[in-house]
PDB file of C-alpha atoms in Angstrom:
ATOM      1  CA  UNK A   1     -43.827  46.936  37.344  1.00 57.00           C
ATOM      2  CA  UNK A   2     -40.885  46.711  39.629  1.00 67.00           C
ATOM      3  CA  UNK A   3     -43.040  46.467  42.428  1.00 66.00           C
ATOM      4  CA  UNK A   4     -44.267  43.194  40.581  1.00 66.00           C
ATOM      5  CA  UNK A   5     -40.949  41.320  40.154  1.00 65.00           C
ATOM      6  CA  UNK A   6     -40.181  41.876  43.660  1.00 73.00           C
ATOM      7  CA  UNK A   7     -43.640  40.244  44.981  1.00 80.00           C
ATOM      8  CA  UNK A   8     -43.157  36.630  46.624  1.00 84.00           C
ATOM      9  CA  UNK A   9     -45.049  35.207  43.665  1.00 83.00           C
ATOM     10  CA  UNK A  10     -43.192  36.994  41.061  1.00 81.00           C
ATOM     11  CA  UNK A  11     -40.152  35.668  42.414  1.00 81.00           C
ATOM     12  CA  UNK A  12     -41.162  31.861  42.567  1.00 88.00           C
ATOM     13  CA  UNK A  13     -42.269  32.553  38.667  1.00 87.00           C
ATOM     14  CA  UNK A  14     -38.704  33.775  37.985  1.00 86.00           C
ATOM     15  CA  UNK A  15     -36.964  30.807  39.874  1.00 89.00           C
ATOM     16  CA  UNK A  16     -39.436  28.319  37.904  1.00 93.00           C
ATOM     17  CA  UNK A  17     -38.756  29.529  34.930  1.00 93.00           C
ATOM     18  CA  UNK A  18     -34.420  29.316  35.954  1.00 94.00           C
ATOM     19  CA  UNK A  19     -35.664  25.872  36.897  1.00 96.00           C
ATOM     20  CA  UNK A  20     -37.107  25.042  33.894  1.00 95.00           C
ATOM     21  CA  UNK A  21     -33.887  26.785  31.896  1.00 95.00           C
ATOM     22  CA  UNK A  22     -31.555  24.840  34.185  1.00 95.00           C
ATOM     23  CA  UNK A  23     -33.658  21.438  33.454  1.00 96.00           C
ATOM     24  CA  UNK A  24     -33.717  22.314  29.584  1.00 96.00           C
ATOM     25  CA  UNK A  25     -30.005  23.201  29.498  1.00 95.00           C
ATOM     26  CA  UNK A  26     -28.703  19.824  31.750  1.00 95.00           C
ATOM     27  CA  UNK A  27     -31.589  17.902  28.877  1.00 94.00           C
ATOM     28  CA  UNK A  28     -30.043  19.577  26.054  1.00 93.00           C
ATOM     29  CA  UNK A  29     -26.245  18.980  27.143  1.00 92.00           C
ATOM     30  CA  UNK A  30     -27.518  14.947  27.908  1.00 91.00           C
ATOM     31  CA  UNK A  31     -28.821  15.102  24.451  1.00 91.00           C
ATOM     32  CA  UNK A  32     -26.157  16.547  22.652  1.00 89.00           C
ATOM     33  CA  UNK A  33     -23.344  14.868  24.104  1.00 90.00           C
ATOM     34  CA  UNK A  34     -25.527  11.436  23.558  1.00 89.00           C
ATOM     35  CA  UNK A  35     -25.524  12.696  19.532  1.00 89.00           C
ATOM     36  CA  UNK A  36     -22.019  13.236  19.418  1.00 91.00           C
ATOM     37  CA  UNK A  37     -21.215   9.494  21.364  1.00 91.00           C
ATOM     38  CA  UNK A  38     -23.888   7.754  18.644  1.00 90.00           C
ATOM     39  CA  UNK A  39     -22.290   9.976  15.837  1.00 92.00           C
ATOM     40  CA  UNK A  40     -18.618   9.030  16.395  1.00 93.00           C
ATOM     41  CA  UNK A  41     -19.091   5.439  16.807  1.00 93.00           C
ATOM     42  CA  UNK A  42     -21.292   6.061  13.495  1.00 93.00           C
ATOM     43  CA  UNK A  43     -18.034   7.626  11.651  1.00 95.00           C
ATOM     44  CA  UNK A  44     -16.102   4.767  13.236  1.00 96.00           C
ATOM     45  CA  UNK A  45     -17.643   2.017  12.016  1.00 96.00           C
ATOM     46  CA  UNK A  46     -17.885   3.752   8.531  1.00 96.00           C
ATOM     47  CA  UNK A  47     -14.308   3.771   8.374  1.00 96.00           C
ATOM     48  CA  UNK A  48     -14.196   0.316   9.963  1.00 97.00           C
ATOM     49  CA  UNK A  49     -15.555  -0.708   6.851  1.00 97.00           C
ATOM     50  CA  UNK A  50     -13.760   1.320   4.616  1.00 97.00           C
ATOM     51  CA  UNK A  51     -10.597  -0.026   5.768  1.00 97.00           C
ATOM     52  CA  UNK A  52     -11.812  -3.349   5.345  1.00 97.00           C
ATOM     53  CA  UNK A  53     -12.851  -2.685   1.767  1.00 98.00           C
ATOM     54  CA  UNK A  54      -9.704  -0.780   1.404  1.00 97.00           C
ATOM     55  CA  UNK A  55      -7.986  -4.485   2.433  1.00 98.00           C
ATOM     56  CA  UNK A  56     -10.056  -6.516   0.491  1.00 97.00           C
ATOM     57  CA  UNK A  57      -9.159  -4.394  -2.548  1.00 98.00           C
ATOM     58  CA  UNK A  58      -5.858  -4.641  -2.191  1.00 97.00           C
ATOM     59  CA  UNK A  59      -5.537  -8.872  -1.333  1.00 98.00           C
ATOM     60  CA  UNK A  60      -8.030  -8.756  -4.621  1.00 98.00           C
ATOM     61  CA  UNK A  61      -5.276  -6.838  -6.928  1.00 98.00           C
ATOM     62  CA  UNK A  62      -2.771  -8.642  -5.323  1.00 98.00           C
ATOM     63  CA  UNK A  63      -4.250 -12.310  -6.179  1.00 98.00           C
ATOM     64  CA  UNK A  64      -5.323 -10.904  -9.721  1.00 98.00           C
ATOM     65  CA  UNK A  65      -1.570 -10.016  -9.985  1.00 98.00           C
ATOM     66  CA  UNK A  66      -0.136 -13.268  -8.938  1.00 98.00           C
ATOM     67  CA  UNK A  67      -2.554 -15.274 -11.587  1.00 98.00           C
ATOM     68  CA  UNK A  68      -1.442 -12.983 -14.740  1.00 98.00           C
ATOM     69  CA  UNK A  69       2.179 -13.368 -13.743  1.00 98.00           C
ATOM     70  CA  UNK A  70       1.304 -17.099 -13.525  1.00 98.00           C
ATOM     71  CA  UNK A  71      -0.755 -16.950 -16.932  1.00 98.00           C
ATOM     72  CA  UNK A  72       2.176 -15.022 -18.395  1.00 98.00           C
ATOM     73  CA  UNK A  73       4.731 -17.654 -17.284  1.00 97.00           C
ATOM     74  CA  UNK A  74       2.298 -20.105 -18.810  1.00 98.00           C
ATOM     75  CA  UNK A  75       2.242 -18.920 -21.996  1.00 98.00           C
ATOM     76  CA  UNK A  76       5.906 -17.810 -22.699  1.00 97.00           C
ATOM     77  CA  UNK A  77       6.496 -21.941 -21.536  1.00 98.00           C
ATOM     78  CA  UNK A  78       3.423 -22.696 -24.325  1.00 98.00           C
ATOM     79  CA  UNK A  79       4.815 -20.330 -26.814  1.00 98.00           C
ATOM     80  CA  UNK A  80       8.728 -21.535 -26.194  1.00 98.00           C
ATOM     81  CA  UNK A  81       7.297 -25.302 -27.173  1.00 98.00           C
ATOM     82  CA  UNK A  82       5.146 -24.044 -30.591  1.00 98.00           C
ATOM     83  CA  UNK A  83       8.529 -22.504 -31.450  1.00 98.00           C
ATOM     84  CA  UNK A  84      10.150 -25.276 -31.086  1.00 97.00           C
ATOM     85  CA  UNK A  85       7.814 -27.882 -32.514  1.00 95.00           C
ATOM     86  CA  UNK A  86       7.385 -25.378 -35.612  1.00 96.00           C
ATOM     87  CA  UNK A  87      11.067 -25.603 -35.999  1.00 96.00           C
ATOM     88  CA  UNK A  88      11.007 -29.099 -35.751  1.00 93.00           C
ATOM     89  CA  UNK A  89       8.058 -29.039 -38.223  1.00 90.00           C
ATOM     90  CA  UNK A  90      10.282 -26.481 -40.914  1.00 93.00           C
ATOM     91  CA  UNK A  91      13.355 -28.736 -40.833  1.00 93.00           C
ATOM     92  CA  UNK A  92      11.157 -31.838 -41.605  1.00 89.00           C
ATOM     93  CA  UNK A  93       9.707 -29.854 -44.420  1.00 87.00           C
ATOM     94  CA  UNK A  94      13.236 -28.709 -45.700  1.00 91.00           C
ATOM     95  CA  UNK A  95      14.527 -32.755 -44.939  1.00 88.00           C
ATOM     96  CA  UNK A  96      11.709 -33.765 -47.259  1.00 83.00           C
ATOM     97  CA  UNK A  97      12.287 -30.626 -50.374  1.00 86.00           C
ATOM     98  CA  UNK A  98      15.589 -31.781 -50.573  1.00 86.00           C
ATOM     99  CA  UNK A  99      14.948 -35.667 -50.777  1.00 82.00           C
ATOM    100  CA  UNK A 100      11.564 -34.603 -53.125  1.00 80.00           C
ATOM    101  CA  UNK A 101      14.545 -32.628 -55.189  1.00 81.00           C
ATOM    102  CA  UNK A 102      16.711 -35.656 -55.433  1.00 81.00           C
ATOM    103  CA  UNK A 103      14.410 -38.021 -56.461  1.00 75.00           C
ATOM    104  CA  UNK A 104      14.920 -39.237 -59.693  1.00 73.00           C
ATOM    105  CA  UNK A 105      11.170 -40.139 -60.402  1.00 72.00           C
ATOM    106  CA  UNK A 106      10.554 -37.085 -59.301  1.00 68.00           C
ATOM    107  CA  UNK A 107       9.422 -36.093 -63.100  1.00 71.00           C
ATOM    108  CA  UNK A 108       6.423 -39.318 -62.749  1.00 71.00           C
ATOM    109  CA  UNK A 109       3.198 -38.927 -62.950  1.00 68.00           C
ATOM    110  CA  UNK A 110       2.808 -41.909 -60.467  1.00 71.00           C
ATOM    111  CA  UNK A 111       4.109 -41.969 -56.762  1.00 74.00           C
ATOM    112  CA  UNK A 112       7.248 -44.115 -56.037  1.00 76.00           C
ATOM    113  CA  UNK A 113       8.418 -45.403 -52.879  1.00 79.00           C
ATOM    114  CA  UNK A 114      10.051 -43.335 -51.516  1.00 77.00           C
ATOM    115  CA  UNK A 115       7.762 -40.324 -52.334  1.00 76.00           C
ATOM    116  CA  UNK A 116       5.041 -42.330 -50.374  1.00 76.00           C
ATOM    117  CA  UNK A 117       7.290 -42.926 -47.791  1.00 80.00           C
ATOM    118  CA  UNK A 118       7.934 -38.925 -47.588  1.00 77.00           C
ATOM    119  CA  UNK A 119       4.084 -38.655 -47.850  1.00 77.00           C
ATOM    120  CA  UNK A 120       3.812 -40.546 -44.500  1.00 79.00           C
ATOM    121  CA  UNK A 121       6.049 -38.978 -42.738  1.00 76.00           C
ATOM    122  CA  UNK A 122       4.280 -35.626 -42.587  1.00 72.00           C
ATOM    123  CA  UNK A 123       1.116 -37.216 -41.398  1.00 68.00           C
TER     124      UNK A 123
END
């Protein structure tokens, strides 16, 4: 047996077969290091676009934000003038009671002159 390893043949076997090992590890680093290059540009761009969506997110929220407030200002402006015409609106209706009240045909079954004229002005 040792007789065979240490034959001239035997020995170019062994040094093929370091070759080969040598040629398979250099192929296997190449490969592996390639893997790792096409993997990290791989996670970069994945967070590439998480960042963007990340972005886009937030300038969304932010413009949703801006058009409540603006809806909300809207409102308490449309809300401010129904108050304010339905105030108008209850003094015309107390104005026209207390001219109904002192009416003196009041008691009529027809409508005088004045009660038409009170008529017309709620229209």
């Amino acid at each position: 047996m040792i007789a065979a390893l240490t034959s001239k043949w035997a020995a170019y076997a062994i040094g093929a077969l370091v070759a080969v090992g040598l040629v398979l590890l250099a192929v296997n680093a190449i490969y592996n290091r390639g893997y790792e290059a096409a993997a990290e540009k791989g996670r970069a761009e994945v967070a590439e676009l998480k960042a963007a969506a990340v972005d886009a997110r937030d300038k969304e929220e932010s413009r949703q934000y801006a058009a409540n407030e603006a809806a909300k200002a809207r409102e308490g402006i449309r809300i401010a003038e129904i108050e304010a015409e339905n105030q108008s609106l209850e003094q015309k209706i107390e104005e026209l009671q207390r001219a109904a009240k002192q009416d003196p045909d009041a008691g009529r079954t027809a409508l005088s002159a004045p009660g038409v004229r009170r008529i017309n002005k709620i229209r």
